[in-house]
């Protein structure tokens, strides 16, 4: 019989997992292996329940295993799982995406956020005929070569690859700048040759960092002035910050938008879309090549339609915000009272607990957080049956299935954990 131990998993999968953060390296200990999930809970292979704030890293805004979504999947699967030929479902989903995001005039569906961003960057280069791209330190845009690049601390630094295997020649075309600062972007534009600026309009991959007042507007103006493509990577914030994402919340219109996560409701689905003039440069109309065997897959698009249809009606977003505040507001109050070196960033149904006194506004300030303290905090919560992200530099996700009782229970557990650590 197969042994169900982490050691056994490591004999067969690299690091025992299929995506690095799942291995718990940043927080220590061994990951649990999941048997099932329902509502706000995830269950390990021993039947232990955890109140889940990872939620598959964002897709399950309605909670795990929503009955109507599961029903859609079952029914769709009976008609076939992949055709490699167009379906009306893809057209219907494109219509829904365009309704949610008026900046999107045409859409292309892909199978992941990485693929969406990688293709959007190629399209921006093809459209403008320029090569350089500007991104921001601490923003993650998937693992394509051009985007696995960070800058040295502070200032406009030409890219150094974050990963072996990314050619320096390519990394040099990526300029990574501090988030929420506009002056370095202005300076970088003076060098010329900028094809696009890509940004998480609400940063979720250095922990949660909302955009500073005026930052996104200034990016919009600079891109327009210099004929560069503004790309909003809304893989996290799309259908999360509001139905129409961060662009709806802040009233800024990008040229291209990348989507993923909630769009597929837990199935592999991503999308990029935007101005028709740019999108028409894609094959088969234009010369920028992009394709996919499973693109527009019927299971994923059916789930997408079911998900978006539910999200666009009702007052879900206000409820999620109010529920999240049941945890984040008293926690802020508690750490203020105790004068603990803790900062809680939150926006809508996203939040992060940082172990620092400094306000966290960019990657440099996020990195002042004590990751050792975060690891302790994570382990104490896990022992109490609450699953926070196994890394400081990620967001917690609240879903419609989290109850007010869940939030209060988490506050009590977090308060005890902070007392123990600080
Ligand atoms: C903002 C953002 N962009 C892109 C990606 C990549 O998406 P995927 O993991 O589906 O490839 C992620 C993944 O977490 C993300 O958070």
Short mmCIF file of C-alpha atoms in Angstrom, two decimals, residues 180 182 199 201 211-225 230 232 250-253:
data_model
loop_
_atom_site.label_atom_id
_atom_site.label_comp_id
_atom_site.label_asym_id
_atom_site.label_seq_id
_atom_site.Cartn_x
_atom_site.Cartn_y
_atom_site.Cartn_z
CA UNK A 180 3.35 53.28 -5.55
CA UNK A 182 5.57 57.61 -9.89
CA UNK A 199 0.88 46.49 -12.68
CA UNK A 201 -3.69 47.60 -9.50
CA UNK A 211 -2.42 51.50 -4.61
CA UNK A 212 -1.51 54.95 -3.27
CA UNK A 213 -3.81 57.85 -4.14
CA UNK A 214 -3.12 58.94 -7.71
CA UNK A 215 -0.64 56.15 -8.57
CA UNK A 216 -2.80 54.33 -11.13
CA UNK A 217 -4.04 57.59 -12.66
CA UNK A 218 -0.45 58.77 -13.13
CA UNK A 219 0.46 55.45 -14.81
CA UNK A 220 -2.50 55.90 -17.15
CA UNK A 221 -1.35 59.39 -18.10
CA UNK A 222 2.27 58.37 -18.65
CA UNK A 223 1.31 55.43 -20.85
CA UNK A 224 -1.00 57.59 -22.95
CA UNK A 225 1.65 60.28 -23.33
CA UNK A 230 -1.07 49.99 -19.78
CA UNK A 232 -3.69 45.82 -15.39
CA UNK A 250 -10.64 53.30 -8.86
CA UNK A 251 -12.15 54.46 -12.17
CA UNK A 252 -9.05 53.90 -14.34
CA UNK A 253 -9.23 52.35 -17.80
#
